[in-house]
Amino acid sequence: MSKTDRDNVPVNGVGMAPYMISVALFVCALSTNMIFAKLPSGRHPESRWAWFKSRFEVNGTIAVIAGVLVYGAVHLIGLSANHEMATLFLCVIGSVAFMSIVTALTTWQRKIGAFLSLILLLLQLASSAGTYPLALTNGFFQAIHPFLPMSYTVFWSSSNDFDDRRNWKSSGLPSDDYCSFCRARNVVL
């Protein structure tokens, strides 16, 4: 009996890292929007532009910091990526994308948007192929998999970090999805 190891994954943490990175970034977006439901100044914004600028300053800054902190935390526990700068970029752009989605939903309808964000997280936990291969999940989760953002961050992170055979660029650039999320948010506003 012989063994062929194509992915050089020494411990389970390496395999779970892309999934948990995505979960941590989405939870950061949820908690940020719950904590900073109003403007930091406490005042009502004078215009939509003033509101957008204030939210962008707070949530955008937190999203970028969260991406860098998660990237750093992964290294603190002893994991490393094959392509470090690409991984850092994916952490930051994924964090900004998740923050944009959650901010759009909570801005649209405060409590209902927060509830929908939580439902979105739960759907993504089951359908992103982070814990089990997509082929082992229910048909419903396989059907919604391509429409959920965490599916892409898990795929990009695992492709970039641990498997040089897959090409994350083949599924589109993360910035393309971020631009789509921003356009969707502007429609909601």
PDB file of C-alpha atoms in Angstrom:
ATOM      1  CA  MET A   1       0.000   0.000   0.000  1.00  0.00           C
ATOM      2  CA  SER A   2       1.419   3.390  -0.927  1.00  0.00           C
ATOM      3  CA  LYS A   3       0.444   6.921  -0.015  1.00  0.00           C
ATOM      4  CA  THR A   4       0.550   9.982  -2.269  1.00  0.00           C
ATOM      5  CA  ASP A   5       0.316  13.347  -0.507  1.00  0.00           C
ATOM      6  CA  ARG A   6      -0.493  16.028  -3.065  1.00  0.00           C
ATOM      7  CA  ASP A   7      -1.344  18.856  -0.692  1.00  0.00           C
ATOM      8  CA  ASN A   8       1.292  18.726   2.057  1.00  0.00           C
ATOM      9  CA  VAL A   9      -1.113  19.585   4.889  1.00  0.00           C
ATOM     10  CA  PRO A  10       0.646  18.658   8.147  1.00  0.00           C
ATOM     11  CA  VAL A  11      -2.236  19.321  10.601  1.00  0.00           C
ATOM     12  CA  ASN A  12      -5.986  19.878  10.465  1.00  0.00           C
ATOM     13  CA  GLY A  13      -5.538  23.573  11.297  1.00  0.00           C
ATOM     14  CA  VAL A  14      -4.007  24.159   7.890  1.00  0.00           C
ATOM     15  CA  GLY A  15      -7.060  22.717   6.189  1.00  0.00           C
ATOM     16  CA  MET A  16      -9.496  24.653   8.381  1.00  0.00           C
ATOM     17  CA  ALA A  17      -7.659  27.986   8.200  1.00  0.00           C
ATOM     18  CA  PRO A  18      -9.333  29.312   5.014  1.00  0.00           C
ATOM     19  CA  TYR A  19     -12.775  28.529   6.408  1.00  0.00           C
ATOM     20  CA  MET A  20     -12.113  29.997   9.848  1.00  0.00           C
ATOM     21  CA  ILE A  21     -10.513  33.114   8.342  1.00  0.00           C
ATOM     22  CA  SER A  22     -13.731  33.742   6.421  1.00  0.00           C
ATOM     23  CA  VAL A  23     -15.921  33.055   9.458  1.00  0.00           C
ATOM     24  CA  ALA A  24     -13.850  35.398  11.634  1.00  0.00           C
ATOM     25  CA  LEU A  25     -14.050  38.205   9.081  1.00  0.00           C
ATOM     26  CA  PHE A  26     -17.819  37.837   8.669  1.00  0.00           C
ATOM     27  CA  VAL A  27     -18.359  37.761  12.441  1.00  0.00           C
ATOM     28  CA  CYS A  28     -16.249  40.928  12.691  1.00  0.00           C
ATOM     29  CA  ALA A  29     -18.545  42.607  10.162  1.00  0.00           C
ATOM     30  CA  LEU A  30     -21.623  41.510  12.121  1.00  0.00           C
ATOM     31  CA  SER A  31     -20.296  42.683  15.467  1.00  0.00           C
ATOM     32  CA  THR A  32     -19.044  45.999  14.067  1.00  0.00           C
ATOM     33  CA  ASN A  33     -22.449  46.792  12.638  1.00  0.00           C
ATOM     34  CA  MET A  34     -24.148  45.852  15.916  1.00  0.00           C
ATOM     35  CA  ILE A  35     -21.797  47.945  18.036  1.00  0.00           C
ATOM     36  CA  PHE A  36     -21.719  50.951  15.705  1.00  0.00           C
ATOM     37  CA  ALA A  37     -25.382  50.919  14.662  1.00  0.00           C
ATOM     38  CA  LYS A  38     -25.418  54.725  14.793  1.00  0.00           C
ATOM     39  CA  LEU A  39     -22.806  57.242  13.786  1.00  0.00           C
ATOM     40  CA  PRO A  40     -19.885  57.447  16.241  1.00  0.00           C
ATOM     41  CA  SER A  41     -20.774  61.059  16.998  1.00  0.00           C
ATOM     42  CA  GLY A  42     -24.304  60.030  17.991  1.00  0.00           C
ATOM     43  CA  ARG A  43     -25.790  62.704  15.729  1.00  0.00           C
ATOM     44  CA  HIS A  44     -28.183  62.074  12.878  1.00  0.00           C
ATOM     45  CA  PRO A  45     -26.388  62.576   9.529  1.00  0.00           C
ATOM     46  CA  GLU A  46     -27.285  65.709   7.564  1.00  0.00           C
ATOM     47  CA  SER A  47     -27.191  63.962   4.177  1.00  0.00           C
ATOM     48  CA  ARG A  48     -26.669  60.558   2.641  1.00  0.00           C
ATOM     49  CA  TRP A  49     -23.128  61.599   1.701  1.00  0.00           C
ATOM     50  CA  ALA A  50     -22.365  62.531   5.319  1.00  0.00           C
ATOM     51  CA  TRP A  51     -23.779  59.209   6.456  1.00  0.00           C
ATOM     52  CA  PHE A  52     -21.788  57.252   3.839  1.00  0.00           C
ATOM     53  CA  LYS A  53     -18.562  59.090   4.667  1.00  0.00           C
ATOM     54  CA  SER A  54     -18.958  58.468   8.380  1.00  0.00           C
ATOM     55  CA  ARG A  55     -19.835  54.788   7.964  1.00  0.00           C
ATOM     56  CA  PHE A  56     -17.036  54.287   5.453  1.00  0.00           C
ATOM     57  CA  GLU A  57     -14.502  55.813   7.814  1.00  0.00           C
ATOM     58  CA  VAL A  58     -15.487  53.620  10.746  1.00  0.00           C
ATOM     59  CA  ASN A  59     -16.467  50.351   9.062  1.00  0.00           C
ATOM     60  CA  GLY A  60     -13.836  50.567   6.330  1.00  0.00           C
ATOM     61  CA  THR A  61     -11.067  51.165   8.841  1.00  0.00           C
ATOM     62  CA  ILE A  62     -12.257  48.336  11.062  1.00  0.00           C
ATOM     63  CA  ALA A  63     -12.537  45.991   8.049  1.00  0.00           C
ATOM     64  CA  VAL A  64      -8.960  46.664   6.934  1.00  0.00           C
ATOM     65  CA  ILE A  65      -7.627  46.308  10.482  1.00  0.00           C
ATOM     66  CA  ALA A  66      -9.597  43.064  10.939  1.00  0.00           C
ATOM     67  CA  GLY A  67      -8.130  41.622   7.742  1.00  0.00           C
ATOM     68  CA  VAL A  68      -4.593  42.429   8.870  1.00  0.00           C
ATOM     69  CA  LEU A  69      -5.229  41.118  12.407  1.00  0.00           C
ATOM     70  CA  VAL A  70      -6.687  37.826  11.162  1.00  0.00           C
ATOM     71  CA  TYR A  71      -3.743  37.426   8.804  1.00  0.00           C
ATOM     72  CA  GLY A  72      -1.383  38.048  11.733  1.00  0.00           C
ATOM     73  CA  ALA A  73      -3.299  35.691  14.026  1.00  0.00           C
ATOM     74  CA  VAL A  74      -2.964  32.867  11.511  1.00  0.00           C
ATOM     75  CA  HIS A  75       0.807  33.348  11.619  1.00  0.00           C
ATOM     76  CA  LEU A  76       0.830  33.517  15.426  1.00  0.00           C
ATOM     77  CA  ILE A  77      -0.605  30.020  15.620  1.00  0.00           C
ATOM     78  CA  GLY A  78       2.177  28.792  13.356  1.00  0.00           C
ATOM     79  CA  LEU A  79       0.541  28.598   9.938  1.00  0.00           C
ATOM     80  CA  SER A  80       1.973  30.135   6.803  1.00  0.00           C
ATOM     81  CA  ALA A  81       0.790  30.541   3.238  1.00  0.00           C
ATOM     82  CA  ASN A  82       2.468  29.703  -0.039  1.00  0.00           C
ATOM     83  CA  HIS A  83       1.839  33.257  -1.265  1.00  0.00           C
ATOM     84  CA  GLU A  84       1.943  35.632   1.685  1.00  0.00           C
ATOM     85  CA  MET A  85       1.078  38.949   0.005  1.00  0.00           C
ATOM     86  CA  ALA A  86      -1.809  37.417  -1.933  1.00  0.00           C
ATOM     87  CA  THR A  87      -3.134  35.948   1.322  1.00  0.00           C
ATOM     88  CA  LEU A  88      -2.932  39.317   3.052  1.00  0.00           C
ATOM     89  CA  PHE A  89      -4.742  40.916   0.106  1.00  0.00           C
ATOM     90  CA  LEU A  90      -7.468  38.243   0.257  1.00  0.00           C
ATOM     91  CA  CYS A  91      -7.936  38.750   4.003  1.00  0.00           C
ATOM     92  CA  VAL A  92      -8.321  42.504   3.603  1.00  0.00           C
ATOM     93  CA  ILE A  93     -10.541  42.466   0.490  1.00  0.00           C
ATOM     94  CA  GLY A  94     -12.678  39.661   1.965  1.00  0.00           C
ATOM     95  CA  SER A  95     -13.102  41.642   5.161  1.00  0.00           C
ATOM     96  CA  VAL A  96     -14.094  44.781   3.251  1.00  0.00           C
ATOM     97  CA  ALA A  97     -16.543  42.780   1.101  1.00  0.00           C
ATOM     98  CA  PHE A  98     -18.189  41.159   4.133  1.00  0.00           C
ATOM     99  CA  MET A  99     -18.353  44.523   5.888  1.00  0.00           C
ATOM    100  CA  SER A 100     -20.020  46.052   2.811  1.00  0.00           C
ATOM    101  CA  ILE A 101     -22.656  43.321   2.672  1.00  0.00           C
ATOM    102  CA  VAL A 102     -23.515  43.454   6.358  1.00  0.00           C
ATOM    103  CA  THR A 103     -23.489  47.256   6.405  1.00  0.00           C
ATOM    104  CA  ALA A 104     -25.843  47.337   3.418  1.00  0.00           C
ATOM    105  CA  LEU A 105     -28.252  44.917   5.087  1.00  0.00           C
ATOM    106  CA  THR A 106     -28.219  46.646   8.470  1.00  0.00           C
ATOM    107  CA  THR A 107     -28.592  50.061   6.841  1.00  0.00           C
ATOM    108  CA  TRP A 108     -31.528  48.882   4.789  1.00  0.00           C
ATOM    109  CA  GLN A 109     -33.480  47.699   7.829  1.00  0.00           C
ATOM    110  CA  ARG A 110     -31.758  47.823  11.209  1.00  0.00           C
ATOM    111  CA  LYS A 111     -33.151  44.791  13.057  1.00  0.00           C
ATOM    112  CA  ILE A 112     -34.360  42.889   9.999  1.00  0.00           C
ATOM    113  CA  GLY A 113     -31.044  43.543   8.232  1.00  0.00           C
ATOM    114  CA  ALA A 114     -29.130  42.275  11.246  1.00  0.00           C
ATOM    115  CA  PHE A 115     -31.320  39.165  11.291  1.00  0.00           C
ATOM    116  CA  LEU A 116     -30.779  38.621   7.542  1.00  0.00           C
ATOM    117  CA  SER A 117     -27.016  39.016   8.062  1.00  0.00           C
ATOM    118  CA  LEU A 118     -27.111  36.299  10.708  1.00  0.00           C
ATOM    119  CA  ILE A 119     -29.149  34.015   8.409  1.00  0.00           C
ATOM    120  CA  LEU A 120     -26.614  34.721   5.645  1.00  0.00           C
ATOM    121  CA  LEU A 121     -23.796  33.657   7.975  1.00  0.00           C
ATOM    122  CA  LEU A 122     -25.592  30.433   8.870  1.00  0.00           C
ATOM    123  CA  LEU A 123     -26.244  29.603   5.207  1.00  0.00           C
ATOM    124  CA  GLN A 124     -22.597  30.267   4.393  1.00  0.00           C
ATOM    125  CA  LEU A 125     -21.364  28.044   7.222  1.00  0.00           C
ATOM    126  CA  ALA A 126     -23.119  25.080   5.629  1.00  0.00           C
ATOM    127  CA  SER A 127     -22.548  25.862   1.951  1.00  0.00           C
ATOM    128  CA  SER A 128     -19.025  27.296   1.666  1.00  0.00           C
ATOM    129  CA  ALA A 129     -17.320  23.876   1.544  1.00  0.00           C
ATOM    130  CA  GLY A 130     -15.159  24.859   4.497  1.00  0.00           C
ATOM    131  CA  THR A 131     -15.843  21.956   6.836  1.00  0.00           C
ATOM    132  CA  TYR A 132     -16.873  19.278   4.348  1.00  0.00           C
ATOM    133  CA  PRO A 133     -16.513  18.982   0.579  1.00  0.00           C
ATOM    134  CA  LEU A 134     -19.450  20.491  -1.277  1.00  0.00           C
ATOM    135  CA  ALA A 135     -20.338  17.098  -2.778  1.00  0.00           C
ATOM    136  CA  LEU A 136     -21.185  15.814   0.726  1.00  0.00           C
ATOM    137  CA  THR A 137     -23.681  18.591   1.486  1.00  0.00           C
ATOM    138  CA  ASN A 138     -27.401  18.707   0.850  1.00  0.00           C
ATOM    139  CA  GLY A 139     -28.613  19.663  -2.646  1.00  0.00           C
ATOM    140  CA  PHE A 140     -30.005  22.942  -1.281  1.00  0.00           C
ATOM    141  CA  PHE A 141     -26.589  24.040  -0.058  1.00  0.00           C
ATOM    142  CA  GLN A 142     -24.966  22.951  -3.310  1.00  0.00           C
ATOM    143  CA  ALA A 143     -27.489  25.108  -5.193  1.00  0.00           C
ATOM    144  CA  ILE A 144     -26.850  28.269  -3.149  1.00  0.00           C
ATOM    145  CA  HIS A 145     -23.071  27.770  -2.917  1.00  0.00           C
ATOM    146  CA  PRO A 146     -22.170  29.921  -5.973  1.00  0.00           C
ATOM    147  CA  PHE A 147     -24.295  32.833  -4.733  1.00  0.00           C
ATOM    148  CA  LEU A 148     -22.698  33.259  -1.313  1.00  0.00           C
ATOM    149  CA  PRO A 149     -19.516  35.312  -0.831  1.00  0.00           C
ATOM    150  CA  MET A 150     -17.894  33.058   1.742  1.00  0.00           C
ATOM    151  CA  SER A 151     -17.768  30.293  -0.878  1.00  0.00           C
ATOM    152  CA  TYR A 152     -15.325  32.434  -2.832  1.00  0.00           C
ATOM    153  CA  THR A 153     -13.162  33.541   0.091  1.00  0.00           C
ATOM    154  CA  VAL A 154     -12.786  29.935   1.244  1.00  0.00           C
ATOM    155  CA  PHE A 155     -11.915  28.831  -2.296  1.00  0.00           C
ATOM    156  CA  TRP A 156      -9.463  31.704  -2.882  1.00  0.00           C
ATOM    157  CA  SER A 157      -7.772  31.240   0.488  1.00  0.00           C
ATOM    158  CA  SER A 158      -7.412  27.486   0.191  1.00  0.00           C
ATOM    159  CA  SER A 159      -6.231  27.752  -3.410  1.00  0.00           C
ATOM    160  CA  ASN A 160      -3.760  30.474  -2.611  1.00  0.00           C
ATOM    161  CA  ASP A 161      -2.455  29.105   0.636  1.00  0.00           C
ATOM    162  CA  PHE A 162      -2.254  25.387   0.324  1.00  0.00           C
ATOM    163  CA  ASP A 163      -2.881  24.113  -3.185  1.00  0.00           C
ATOM    164  CA  ASP A 164      -0.852  25.405  -6.110  1.00  0.00           C
ATOM    165  CA  ARG A 165      -2.774  23.144  -8.522  1.00  0.00           C
ATOM    166  CA  ARG A 166      -5.914  25.334  -8.357  1.00  0.00           C
ATOM    167  CA  ASN A 167      -5.946  28.807  -9.823  1.00  0.00           C
ATOM    168  CA  TRP A 168      -7.993  31.259  -7.757  1.00  0.00           C
ATOM    169  CA  LYS A 169      -7.971  33.759 -10.618  1.00  0.00           C
ATOM    170  CA  SER A 170     -10.167  31.404 -12.647  1.00  0.00           C
ATOM    171  CA  SER A 171     -13.191  32.224 -10.505  1.00  0.00           C
ATOM    172  CA  GLY A 172     -12.816  35.985 -10.864  1.00  0.00           C
ATOM    173  CA  LEU A 173     -10.906  38.482  -8.811  1.00  0.00           C
ATOM    174  CA  PRO A 174     -12.017  39.272  -5.264  1.00  0.00           C
ATOM    175  CA  SER A 175     -12.164  42.945  -6.223  1.00  0.00           C
ATOM    176  CA  ASP A 176     -14.802  42.124  -8.877  1.00  0.00           C
ATOM    177  CA  ASP A 177     -17.104  40.737  -6.201  1.00  0.00           C
ATOM    178  CA  TYR A 178     -16.369  43.685  -3.909  1.00  0.00           C
ATOM    179  CA  CYS A 179     -17.424  46.099  -6.664  1.00  0.00           C
ATOM    180  CA  SER A 180     -20.625  44.101  -7.145  1.00  0.00           C
ATOM    181  CA  PHE A 181     -21.323  44.284  -3.408  1.00  0.00           C
ATOM    182  CA  CYS A 182     -20.792  48.056  -3.424  1.00  0.00           C
ATOM    183  CA  ARG A 183     -23.169  48.469  -6.368  1.00  0.00           C
ATOM    184  CA  ALA A 184     -25.772  46.344  -4.568  1.00  0.00           C
ATOM    185  CA  ARG A 185     -25.359  48.425  -1.430  1.00  0.00           C
ATOM    186  CA  ASN A 186     -25.895  51.635  -3.391  1.00  0.00           C
ATOM    187  CA  VAL A 187     -29.137  50.232  -4.809  1.00  0.00           C
ATOM    188  CA  VAL A 188     -30.296  49.462  -1.256  1.00  0.00           C
ATOM    189  CA  LEU A 189     -29.427  52.948  -0.043  1.00  0.00           C
TER     190      LEU A 189
END
